[in-house]
Amino acid sequence: EPIDPRRVVVNALELMGEQLRLAGIKVVTKLPEDCPSILGHAIQLEQVILNLLANARDVMAESDGEAKITLRVYEDDEGVHITCEDTGGGIPEDVLPRIFEPFYTTKEMGKGTGLGLSVGYGIINDMHGTLVADNINGGARFTITLPIVS
């Protein structure tokens, strides 16, 4: 169904915002006034964003310095983008190529299953979109790109 990506981001933050605040993490949102709809499943997209937020929270709990997550929604010729950036130190270069593999985790035993990013990747792929990870300014950025409903 057509969904508003801004609404999905807001819903995810309503579910997890208090947890992030209690963890001492500043959350910044950059949402446009107008945004085209995307075709997909709102609850599943929300689940992907919740997983990205939880991963960012976990990695920043182990790092010193400013703890900040920036969520941004914007559009361009490729579609609608939802980015989740953190200040948690980034993803080791040797890990980046494997980050979306099932059961691959950098978390210590008992802390993660290695399924969150893999499942999220599948959900976004099923919605005809992409999910990519890269490092930026001492942190990681995950970018979800989804086609605009025409």
JSON list of C-alpha atoms in Angstrom, two decimals:
[
{"chain": "A", "resi": 1, "resn": "GLU", "atom": "CA", "xyz": [0.00, 0.00, 0.00]},
{"chain": "A", "resi": 2, "resn": "PRO", "atom": "CA", "xyz": [1.14, 3.62, -0.43]},
{"chain": "A", "resi": 3, "resn": "ILE", "atom": "CA", "xyz": [2.81, 4.84, 2.77]},
{"chain": "A", "resi": 4, "resn": "ASP", "atom": "CA", "xyz": [4.30, 8.10, 3.99]},
{"chain": "A", "resi": 5, "resn": "PRO", "atom": "CA", "xyz": [7.93, 7.40, 4.95]},
{"chain": "A", "resi": 6, "resn": "ARG", "atom": "CA", "xyz": [7.93, 10.35, 7.37]},
{"chain": "A", "resi": 7, "resn": "ARG", "atom": "CA", "xyz": [5.07, 8.73, 9.32]},
{"chain": "A", "resi": 8, "resn": "VAL", "atom": "CA", "xyz": [7.01, 5.46, 9.57]},
{"chain": "A", "resi": 9, "resn": "VAL", "atom": "CA", "xyz": [10.05, 7.29, 10.98]},
{"chain": "A", "resi": 10, "resn": "VAL", "atom": "CA", "xyz": [7.88, 9.16, 13.50]},
{"chain": "A", "resi": 11, "resn": "ASN", "atom": "CA", "xyz": [6.15, 5.91, 14.56]},
{"chain": "A", "resi": 12, "resn": "ALA", "atom": "CA", "xyz": [9.49, 4.17, 15.10]},
{"chain": "A", "resi": 13, "resn": "LEU", "atom": "CA", "xyz": [10.70, 7.07, 17.23]},
{"chain": "A", "resi": 14, "resn": "GLU", "atom": "CA", "xyz": [7.48, 7.04, 19.26]},
{"chain": "A", "resi": 15, "resn": "LEU", "atom": "CA", "xyz": [8.19, 3.39, 20.07]},
{"chain": "A", "resi": 16, "resn": "MET", "atom": "CA", "xyz": [11.87, 3.80, 20.85]},
{"chain": "A", "resi": 17, "resn": "GLY", "atom": "CA", "xyz": [12.46, 7.48, 21.63]},
{"chain": "A", "resi": 18, "resn": "GLU", "atom": "CA", "xyz": [12.28, 7.09, 25.40]},
{"chain": "A", "resi": 19, "resn": "GLN", "atom": "CA", "xyz": [14.80, 4.22, 25.36]},
{"chain": "A", "resi": 20, "resn": "LEU", "atom": "CA", "xyz": [17.18, 6.35, 23.34]},
{"chain": "A", "resi": 21, "resn": "ARG", "atom": "CA", "xyz": [16.70, 9.34, 25.65]},
{"chain": "A", "resi": 22, "resn": "LEU", "atom": "CA", "xyz": [17.38, 7.19, 28.73]},
{"chain": "A", "resi": 23, "resn": "ALA", "atom": "CA", "xyz": [20.55, 5.90, 27.05]},
{"chain": "A", "resi": 24, "resn": "GLY", "atom": "CA", "xyz": [21.71, 9.52, 26.70]},
{"chain": "A", "resi": 25, "resn": "ILE", "atom": "CA", "xyz": [21.39, 9.54, 22.91]},
{"chain": "A", "resi": 26, "resn": "LYS", "atom": "CA", "xyz": [20.35, 12.72, 21.15]},
{"chain": "A", "resi": 27, "resn": "VAL", "atom": "CA", "xyz": [17.99, 12.12, 18.22]},
{"chain": "A", "resi": 28, "resn": "VAL", "atom": "CA", "xyz": [17.79, 14.58, 15.35]},
{"chain": "A", "resi": 29, "resn": "THR", "atom": "CA", "xyz": [15.13, 14.26, 12.64]},
{"chain": "A", "resi": 30, "resn": "LYS", "atom": "CA", "xyz": [15.24, 15.96, 9.26]},
{"chain": "A", "resi": 31, "resn": "LEU", "atom": "CA", "xyz": [11.87, 15.44, 7.64]},
{"chain": "A", "resi": 32, "resn": "PRO", "atom": "CA", "xyz": [10.68, 17.41, 4.60]},
{"chain": "A", "resi": 33, "resn": "GLU", "atom": "CA", "xyz": [7.43, 19.38, 4.52]},
{"chain": "A", "resi": 34, "resn": "ASP", "atom": "CA", "xyz": [6.22, 17.33, 1.55]},
{"chain": "A", "resi": 35, "resn": "CYS", "atom": "CA", "xyz": [7.21, 13.81, 0.66]},
{"chain": "A", "resi": 36, "resn": "PRO", "atom": "CA", "xyz": [5.94, 11.44, -2.00]},
{"chain": "A", "resi": 37, "resn": "SER", "atom": "CA", "xyz": [4.48, 8.11, -0.96]},
{"chain": "A", "resi": 38, "resn": "ILE", "atom": "CA", "xyz": [6.32, 4.84, -1.35]},
{"chain": "A", "resi": 39, "resn": "LEU", "atom": "CA", "xyz": [4.79, 1.45, -1.96]},
{"chain": "A", "resi": 40, "resn": "GLY", "atom": "CA", "xyz": [5.31, -1.11, 0.77]},
{"chain": "A", "resi": 41, "resn": "HIS", "atom": "CA", "xyz": [4.43, -2.40, 4.19]},
{"chain": "A", "resi": 42, "resn": "ALA", "atom": "CA", "xyz": [4.47, 0.29, 6.89]},
{"chain": "A", "resi": 43, "resn": "ILE", "atom": "CA", "xyz": [4.90, -2.14, 9.82]},
{"chain": "A", "resi": 44, "resn": "GLN", "atom": "CA", "xyz": [7.77, -3.99, 8.14]},
{"chain": "A", "resi": 45, "resn": "LEU", "atom": "CA", "xyz": [9.53, -0.74, 7.22]},
{"chain": "A", "resi": 46, "resn": "GLU", "atom": "CA", "xyz": [9.05, 0.44, 10.80]},
{"chain": "A", "resi": 47, "resn": "GLN", "atom": "CA", "xyz": [10.65, -2.81, 11.99]},
{"chain": "A", "resi": 48, "resn": "VAL", "atom": "CA", "xyz": [13.70, -2.17, 9.79]},
{"chain": "A", "resi": 49, "resn": "ILE", "atom": "CA", "xyz": [14.07, 1.35, 11.21]},
{"chain": "A", "resi": 50, "resn": "LEU", "atom": "CA", "xyz": [13.63, 0.06, 14.79]},
{"chain": "A", "resi": 51, "resn": "ASN", "atom": "CA", "xyz": [16.41, -2.44, 14.17]},
{"chain": "A", "resi": 52, "resn": "LEU", "atom": "CA", "xyz": [18.72, 0.29, 12.83]},
{"chain": "A", "resi": 53, "resn": "LEU", "atom": "CA", "xyz": [17.95, 2.43, 15.89]},
{"chain": "A", "resi": 54, "resn": "ALA", "atom": "CA", "xyz": [18.58, -0.49, 18.27]},
{"chain": "A", "resi": 55, "resn": "ASN", "atom": "CA", "xyz": [21.91, -1.28, 16.58]},
{"chain": "A", "resi": 56, "resn": "ALA", "atom": "CA", "xyz": [22.96, 2.38, 16.80]},
{"chain": "A", "resi": 57, "resn": "ARG", "atom": "CA", "xyz": [21.95, 2.47, 20.48]},
{"chain": "A", "resi": 58, "resn": "ASP", "atom": "CA", "xyz": [23.94, -0.68, 21.23]},
{"chain": "A", "resi": 59, "resn": "VAL", "atom": "CA", "xyz": [27.11, 0.48, 19.47]},
{"chain": "A", "resi": 60, "resn": "MET", "atom": "CA", "xyz": [27.00, 3.93, 21.09]},
{"chain": "A", "resi": 61, "resn": "ALA", "atom": "CA", "xyz": [26.59, 2.38, 24.55]},
{"chain": "A", "resi": 62, "resn": "GLU", "atom": "CA", "xyz": [30.12, 1.02, 24.08]},
{"chain": "A", "resi": 63, "resn": "SER", "atom": "CA", "xyz": [31.75, 4.18, 22.72]},
{"chain": "A", "resi": 64, "resn": "ASP", "atom": "CA", "xyz": [32.82, 7.45, 24.29]},
{"chain": "A", "resi": 65, "resn": "GLY", "atom": "CA", "xyz": [31.96, 10.85, 22.93]},
{"chain": "A", "resi": 66, "resn": "GLU", "atom": "CA", "xyz": [28.76, 12.37, 21.63]},
{"chain": "A", "resi": 67, "resn": "ALA", "atom": "CA", "xyz": [25.91, 9.90, 21.20]},
{"chain": "A", "resi": 68, "resn": "LYS", "atom": "CA", "xyz": [23.67, 11.10, 18.39]},
{"chain": "A", "resi": 69, "resn": "ILE", "atom": "CA", "xyz": [21.38, 9.52, 15.83]},
{"chain": "A", "resi": 70, "resn": "THR", "atom": "CA", "xyz": [20.20, 11.51, 12.83]},
{"chain": "A", "resi": 71, "resn": "LEU", "atom": "CA", "xyz": [17.18, 10.27, 10.90]},
{"chain": "A", "resi": 72, "resn": "ARG", "atom": "CA", "xyz": [16.55, 11.94, 7.57]},
{"chain": "A", "resi": 73, "resn": "VAL", "atom": "CA", "xyz": [13.97, 11.51, 4.80]},
{"chain": "A", "resi": 74, "resn": "TYR", "atom": "CA", "xyz": [14.54, 13.07, 1.38]},
{"chain": "A", "resi": 75, "resn": "GLU", "atom": "CA", "xyz": [13.82, 12.41, -2.27]},
{"chain": "A", "resi": 76, "resn": "ASP", "atom": "CA", "xyz": [15.80, 12.60, -5.49]},
{"chain": "A", "resi": 77, "resn": "ASP", "atom": "CA", "xyz": [15.73, 11.03, -8.95]},
{"chain": "A", "resi": 78, "resn": "GLU", "atom": "CA", "xyz": [16.40, 7.56, -7.46]},
{"chain": "A", "resi": 79, "resn": "GLY", "atom": "CA", "xyz": [13.39, 7.63, -5.11]},
{"chain": "A", "resi": 80, "resn": "VAL", "atom": "CA", "xyz": [12.78, 8.32, -1.44]},
{"chain": "A", "resi": 81, "resn": "HIS", "atom": "CA", "xyz": [15.70, 7.87, 0.95]},
{"chain": "A", "resi": 82, "resn": "ILE", "atom": "CA", "xyz": [15.58, 7.22, 4.68]},
{"chain": "A", "resi": 83, "resn": "THR", "atom": "CA", "xyz": [18.95, 7.52, 6.37]},
{"chain": "A", "resi": 84, "resn": "CYS", "atom": "CA", "xyz": [19.95, 6.56, 9.89]},
{"chain": "A", "resi": 85, "resn": "GLU", "atom": "CA", "xyz": [23.33, 7.97, 10.94]},
{"chain": "A", "resi": 86, "resn": "ASP", "atom": "CA", "xyz": [25.07, 7.43, 14.26]},
{"chain": "A", "resi": 87, "resn": "THR", "atom": "CA", "xyz": [28.21, 8.62, 16.01]},
{"chain": "A", "resi": 88, "resn": "GLY", "atom": "CA", "xyz": [29.22, 5.15, 17.20]},
{"chain": "A", "resi": 89, "resn": "GLY", "atom": "CA", "xyz": [32.62, 4.90, 15.52]},
{"chain": "A", "resi": 90, "resn": "GLY", "atom": "CA", "xyz": [31.57, 3.31, 12.24]},
{"chain": "A", "resi": 91, "resn": "ILE", "atom": "CA", "xyz": [31.76, -0.21, 10.86]},
{"chain": "A", "resi": 92, "resn": "PRO", "atom": "CA", "xyz": [35.17, -1.87, 10.47]},
{"chain": "A", "resi": 93, "resn": "GLU", "atom": "CA", "xyz": [36.10, -1.98, 6.76]},
{"chain": "A", "resi": 94, "resn": "ASP", "atom": "CA", "xyz": [36.53, -5.77, 6.82]},
{"chain": "A", "resi": 95, "resn": "VAL", "atom": "CA", "xyz": [32.99, -6.14, 8.23]},
{"chain": "A", "resi": 96, "resn": "LEU", "atom": "CA", "xyz": [31.18, -3.87, 5.72]},
{"chain": "A", "resi": 97, "resn": "PRO", "atom": "CA", "xyz": [31.00, -6.45, 2.88]},
{"chain": "A", "resi": 98, "resn": "ARG", "atom": "CA", "xyz": [29.40, -9.04, 5.21]},
{"chain": "A", "resi": 99, "resn": "ILE", "atom": "CA", "xyz": [27.11, -6.86, 7.29]},
{"chain": "A", "resi": 100, "resn": "PHE", "atom": "CA", "xyz": [23.88, -8.04, 5.63]},
{"chain": "A", "resi": 101, "resn": "GLU", "atom": "CA", "xyz": [24.73, -11.78, 5.74]},
{"chain": "A", "resi": 102, "resn": "PRO", "atom": "CA", "xyz": [22.41, -13.93, 7.88]},
{"chain": "A", "resi": 103, "resn": "PHE", "atom": "CA", "xyz": [23.88, -14.85, 11.31]},
{"chain": "A", "resi": 104, "resn": "TYR", "atom": "CA", "xyz": [26.85, -12.51, 10.87]},
{"chain": "A", "resi": 105, "resn": "THR", "atom": "CA", "xyz": [27.23, -10.35, 13.98]},
{"chain": "A", "resi": 106, "resn": "THR", "atom": "CA", "xyz": [29.90, -8.22, 15.59]},
{"chain": "A", "resi": 107, "resn": "LYS", "atom": "CA", "xyz": [28.11, -8.32, 18.93]},
{"chain": "A", "resi": 108, "resn": "GLU", "atom": "CA", "xyz": [29.41, -10.52, 21.71]},
{"chain": "A", "resi": 109, "resn": "MET", "atom": "CA", "xyz": [27.87, -13.92, 22.34]},
{"chain": "A", "resi": 110, "resn": "GLY", "atom": "CA", "xyz": [24.30, -13.66, 23.62]},
{"chain": "A", "resi": 111, "resn": "LYS", "atom": "CA", "xyz": [23.87, -10.03, 22.53]},
{"chain": "A", "resi": 112, "resn": "GLY", "atom": "CA", "xyz": [22.71, -10.47, 18.95]},
{"chain": "A", "resi": 113, "resn": "THR", "atom": "CA", "xyz": [21.60, -13.12, 16.48]},
{"chain": "A", "resi": 114, "resn": "GLY", "atom": "CA", "xyz": [23.05, -11.59, 13.34]},
{"chain": "A", "resi": 115, "resn": "LEU", "atom": "CA", "xyz": [19.61, -11.58, 11.76]},
{"chain": "A", "resi": 116, "resn": "GLY", "atom": "CA", "xyz": [18.38, -7.99, 12.13]},
{"chain": "A", "resi": 117, "resn": "LEU", "atom": "CA", "xyz": [20.24, -6.45, 9.20]},
{"chain": "A", "resi": 118, "resn": "SER", "atom": "CA", "xyz": [19.77, -9.54, 7.05]},
{"chain": "A", "resi": 119, "resn": "VAL", "atom": "CA", "xyz": [16.00, -9.57, 7.61]},
{"chain": "A", "resi": 120, "resn": "GLY", "atom": "CA", "xyz": [15.86, -5.80, 7.08]},
{"chain": "A", "resi": 121, "resn": "TYR", "atom": "CA", "xyz": [17.77, -6.16, 3.83]},
{"chain": "A", "resi": 122, "resn": "GLY", "atom": "CA", "xyz": [15.22, -8.76, 2.68]},
{"chain": "A", "resi": 123, "resn": "ILE", "atom": "CA", "xyz": [12.25, -6.58, 3.64]},
{"chain": "A", "resi": 124, "resn": "ILE", "atom": "CA", "xyz": [13.62, -3.58, 1.73]},
{"chain": "A", "resi": 125, "resn": "ASN", "atom": "CA", "xyz": [14.51, -5.79, -1.24]},
{"chain": "A", "resi": 126, "resn": "ASP", "atom": "CA", "xyz": [10.93, -7.16, -1.28]},
{"chain": "A", "resi": 127, "resn": "MET", "atom": "CA", "xyz": [9.72, -3.55, -1.45]},
{"chain": "A", "resi": 128, "resn": "HIS", "atom": "CA", "xyz": [11.91, -3.09, -4.58]},
{"chain": "A", "resi": 129, "resn": "GLY", "atom": "CA", "xyz": [14.36, -0.93, -2.67]},
{"chain": "A", "resi": 130, "resn": "THR", "atom": "CA", "xyz": [17.94, -1.02, -1.45]},
{"chain": "A", "resi": 131, "resn": "LEU", "atom": "CA", "xyz": [19.61, -0.91, 1.96]},
{"chain": "A", "resi": 132, "resn": "VAL", "atom": "CA", "xyz": [23.27, 0.11, 2.03]},
{"chain": "A", "resi": 133, "resn": "ALA", "atom": "CA", "xyz": [25.76, 0.81, 4.80]},
{"chain": "A", "resi": 134, "resn": "ASP", "atom": "CA", "xyz": [28.74, 3.11, 4.78]},
{"chain": "A", "resi": 135, "resn": "ASN", "atom": "CA", "xyz": [30.95, 5.00, 7.20]},
{"chain": "A", "resi": 136, "resn": "ILE", "atom": "CA", "xyz": [30.71, 8.76, 7.70]},
{"chain": "A", "resi": 137, "resn": "ASN", "atom": "CA", "xyz": [32.35, 11.19, 10.15]},
{"chain": "A", "resi": 138, "resn": "GLY", "atom": "CA", "xyz": [33.14, 8.74, 12.97]},
{"chain": "A", "resi": 139, "resn": "GLY", "atom": "CA", "xyz": [29.93, 6.81, 12.60]},
{"chain": "A", "resi": 140, "resn": "ALA", "atom": "CA", "xyz": [27.83, 4.63, 10.35]},
{"chain": "A", "resi": 141, "resn": "ARG", "atom": "CA", "xyz": [25.07, 5.56, 7.92]},
{"chain": "A", "resi": 142, "resn": "PHE", "atom": "CA", "xyz": [22.42, 3.17, 6.68]},
{"chain": "A", "resi": 143, "resn": "THR", "atom": "CA", "xyz": [20.45, 4.34, 3.65]},
{"chain": "A", "resi": 144, "resn": "ILE", "atom": "CA", "xyz": [17.13, 2.86, 2.62]},
{"chain": "A", "resi": 145, "resn": "THR", "atom": "CA", "xyz": [16.09, 3.82, -0.91]},
{"chain": "A", "resi": 146, "resn": "LEU", "atom": "CA", "xyz": [12.57, 3.03, -2.09]},
{"chain": "A", "resi": 147, "resn": "PRO", "atom": "CA", "xyz": [10.73, 3.81, -5.33]},
{"chain": "A", "resi": 148, "resn": "ILE", "atom": "CA", "xyz": [8.16, 6.60, -5.36]},
{"chain": "A", "resi": 149, "resn": "VAL", "atom": "CA", "xyz": [4.54, 5.63, -6.03]},
{"chain": "A", "resi": 150, "resn": "SER", "atom": "CA", "xyz": [3.77, 7.08, -9.45]}
]
